[in-house]
Tab-separated table of C-alpha atoms in Angstrom:
chain	number	residue	atom	x	y	z
A	1	VAL	CA	-7.219	10.391	-9.234
A	2	VAL	CA	-7.520	9.249	-5.211
A	3	SER	CA	-10.817	9.425	-4.074
A	4	GLY	CA	-10.935	8.258	-0.279
A	5	ASN	CA	-9.518	4.727	-0.177
A	6	CYS	CA	-9.171	4.446	-3.808
A	7	ALA	CA	-7.062	5.709	-6.633
A	8	THR	CA	-6.841	5.194	-10.709
A	9	THR	CA	-3.954	5.560	-12.802
A	10	PRO	CA	-2.365	5.364	-16.004
A	11	THR	CA	0.934	3.667	-16.353
A	12	SER	CA	3.336	3.076	-19.272
A	13	LEU	CA	7.081	2.140	-20.173
A	14	GLY	CA	8.311	0.849	-17.172
A	15	ASN	CA	7.703	4.368	-15.237
A	16	TYR	CA	6.339	3.273	-11.962
A	17	ALA	CA	2.901	5.924	-10.330
A	18	HIS	CA	2.735	6.501	-7.150
A	19	ILE	CA	-0.410	6.109	-5.050
A	20	ASP	CA	-0.744	8.335	-1.992
A	21	PHE	CA	-4.056	7.620	-0.780
A	22	PRO	CA	-4.924	10.624	2.096
A	23	ASN	CA	-6.759	8.596	4.716
A	24	GLY	CA	-4.233	6.153	4.958
A	25	PRO	CA	-4.993	3.903	8.535
A	26	ALA	CA	-4.199	5.284	11.571
A	27	GLY	CA	-2.490	3.791	14.442
A	28	GLU	CA	-0.787	0.436	15.300
A	29	VAL	CA	-1.698	-1.331	11.125
A	30	GLN	CA	-1.006	-4.617	10.975
A	31	SER	CA	-2.018	-5.296	7.379
A	32	LEU	CA	-2.356	-3.857	4.113
A	33	LYS	CA	-4.788	-5.143	2.258
A	34	LEU	CA	-5.649	-3.675	-1.203
A	35	LYS	CA	-7.818	-5.010	-4.106
A	36	ALA	CA	-6.401	-3.785	-7.518
A	37	GLN	CA	-7.934	-3.969	-10.960
A	38	THR	CA	-5.839	-3.426	-13.982
A	39	ASN	CA	-5.918	-4.026	-18.189
A	40	ALA	CA	-2.089	-4.809	-18.068
A	41	SER	CA	-1.987	-7.583	-20.582
A	42	GLN	CA	1.623	-8.677	-18.830
A	43	ASP	CA	4.629	-7.089	-16.789
A	44	ALA	CA	1.872	-5.543	-14.639
A	45	HIS	CA	3.486	-4.248	-11.785
A	46	LEU	CA	3.191	-3.526	-7.580
A	47	PHE	CA	5.718	-1.775	-5.230
A	48	PHE	CA	5.076	-1.962	-1.546
A	49	GLY	CA	7.685	0.232	0.210
A	50	THR	CA	10.247	3.345	-0.303
A	51	ILE	CA	11.612	4.380	-3.820
A	52	TYR	CA	14.477	6.735	-3.573
A	53	THR	CA	16.091	9.447	-5.855
A	54	VAL	CA	20.250	9.038	-5.868
A	55	PRO	CA	22.593	9.972	-8.466
A	56	ASN	CA	21.941	8.464	-12.017
A	57	GLY	CA	19.013	5.941	-10.868
A	58	LEU	CA	16.867	4.894	-8.277
A	59	GLN	CA	17.029	2.874	-4.907
A	60	SER	CA	14.439	0.792	-3.022
A	61	LEU	CA	13.402	-0.709	0.058
A	62	GLY	CA	10.553	-3.010	-0.325
A	63	LEU	CA	8.182	-5.804	-1.578
A	64	GLU	CA	8.090	-5.790	-5.603
A	65	LEU	CA	5.328	-7.902	-7.106
A	66	VAL	CA	5.405	-8.657	-10.986
A	67	ILE	CA	2.487	-10.342	-12.834
A	68	ASP	CA	2.912	-12.315	-16.125
A	69	ALA	CA	6.446	-11.229	-16.270
A	70	PHE	CA	8.768	-13.160	-19.017
A	71	GLU	CA	6.565	-13.096	-21.605
A	72	GLY	CA	3.936	-13.687	-19.644
A	73	THR	CA	5.098	-17.423	-18.011
A	74	LYS	CA	5.662	-16.305	-14.857
A	75	SER	CA	4.840	-14.005	-11.595
A	76	ILE	CA	7.225	-12.924	-9.095
A	77	LEU	CA	7.666	-11.475	-5.536
A	78	ARG	CA	11.234	-9.668	-5.593
A	79	TRP	CA	13.093	-7.978	-2.842
A	80	GLY	CA	13.675	-4.436	-3.949
A	81	ILE	CA	13.050	-3.276	-7.336
A	82	GLN	CA	15.123	-5.644	-9.867
A	83	GLY	CA	15.998	-7.002	-6.804
A	84	GLU	CA	16.164	-11.047	-5.384
A	85	GLU	CA	13.550	-12.902	-6.359
A	86	ILE	CA	11.996	-14.679	-3.321
A	87	ALA	CA	8.770	-15.834	-4.563
A	88	GLU	CA	7.521	-16.911	-8.259
A	89	PHE	CA	4.368	-18.684	-9.332
A	90	ARG	CA	4.937	-20.258	-13.244
A	91	GLY	CA	1.372	-19.583	-15.598
A	92	ARG	CA	-0.584	-16.718	-16.925
A	93	ILE	CA	-2.288	-14.822	-14.384
A	94	LEU	CA	-3.577	-11.341	-16.823
A	95	GLU	CA	-6.234	-11.767	-19.148
A	96	ARG	CA	-5.553	-9.856	-22.003
A	97	GLY	CA	-7.488	-7.301	-23.088
A	98	GLN	CA	-9.962	-7.458	-20.169
A	99	TRP	CA	-9.410	-6.477	-16.403
A	100	THR	CA	-8.043	-8.754	-13.980
A	101	SER	CA	-8.787	-8.454	-10.503
A	102	LEU	CA	-6.138	-8.833	-7.717
A	103	TRP	CA	-5.895	-8.646	-3.950
A	104	VAL	CA	-3.068	-8.318	-2.041
A	105	ASP	CA	-2.389	-8.737	1.817
A	106	ILE	CA	0.562	-7.765	3.137
A	107	LYS	CA	1.149	-8.403	7.106
A	108	SER	CA	3.312	-6.635	9.798
A	109	SER	CA	5.016	-10.029	10.742
A	110	GLY	CA	6.191	-10.455	7.008
A	111	GLU	CA	2.943	-12.815	5.544
A	112	VAL	CA	2.224	-11.759	1.955
A	113	GLN	CA	-0.376	-13.545	-0.176
A	114	VAL	CA	-1.233	-12.896	-3.929
A	115	ALA	CA	-4.648	-13.797	-4.973
A	116	ALA	CA	-6.068	-13.379	-8.648
A	117	GLY	CA	-9.744	-13.433	-10.576
A	118	GLU	CA	-13.129	-13.365	-9.400
A	119	SER	CA	-12.988	-16.173	-6.734
A	120	GLY	CA	-9.479	-14.819	-5.436
A	121	ASN	CA	-7.521	-17.699	-5.610
A	122	VAL	CA	-3.781	-17.768	-3.880
A	123	PHE	CA	-0.871	-17.843	-5.957
A	124	LEU	CA	1.599	-17.054	-3.868
A	125	ASP	CA	1.571	-17.151	-0.431
A	126	ILE	CA	5.616	-16.780	1.419
A	127	ALA	CA	6.242	-15.482	5.006
A	128	LEU	CA	8.842	-13.144	4.980
A	129	ASP	CA	11.352	-12.826	7.884
A	130	ILE	CA	11.197	-9.010	8.438
A	131	THR	CA	9.935	-8.412	12.176
A	132	GLY	CA	11.366	-5.504	13.341
A	133	THR	CA	13.384	-4.547	10.370
A	134	TYR	CA	10.939	-2.686	7.559
A	135	ASP	CA	7.400	-3.163	8.191
A	136	LEU	CA	6.113	-3.556	4.437
A	137	THR	CA	2.105	-2.115	5.801
A	138	HIS	CA	3.889	1.202	6.040
A	139	GLY	CA	5.866	1.984	2.763
A	140	LYS	CA	4.112	3.325	-0.220
A	141	ILE	CA	2.337	1.854	-2.951
A	142	TYR	CA	3.621	2.424	-6.509
A	143	ALA	CA	1.573	0.298	-9.371
A	144	GLY	CA	3.155	0.210	-13.138
A	145	SER	CA	3.521	-1.591	-16.364
A	146	LEU	CA	6.084	-2.616	-19.287
A	147	GLY	CA	3.842	-3.682	-21.792
A	148	GLN	CA	3.633	-2.298	-25.505
A	149	LYS	CA	0.321	-0.893	-25.112
A	150	PRO	CA	-0.611	1.893	-21.768
A	151	ALA	CA	-2.356	0.265	-18.829
A	152	HIS	CA	-4.517	1.190	-16.058
A	153	TRP	CA	-4.597	0.577	-12.845
A	154	LEU	CA	-7.778	0.519	-10.190
A	155	LEU	CA	-6.448	0.593	-6.681
A	156	CYS	CA	-8.496	0.200	-3.233
A	157	ARG	CA	-6.713	0.197	0.373
A	158	GLU	CA	-9.193	-1.766	2.516
């Protein structure tokens, strides 16, 4: 369900839900700022970019954020879905049985910051050299989860 700059969606079993914000920013976008909340207990995924259907599968171009992967031991940024790991944070982020707040700030220059909790503690901070190749601020937004139970997401684009 999408309402203005916010959307809510259920996710489960590794399927990505595409969030289509109808009132996307107009003109030159310098950053994509997203506030997200999820009740996933592990393997919570956000993807910023484009997913293409190809024979026998999917192909992606963009940035994948995976929170509490590998049995909840680390969170990672990857280029593409299941792609090359480009940054990691070791430790648990998601609150089991509760909603967890996340903030993502992606600048067209390639700077990416990911924060968690009510105080917005940054746990991933990276500068990608993608200037002039692919602008993540214009990509689509997808949410997913791989946990044992279905999870819900609330996403608000600022």
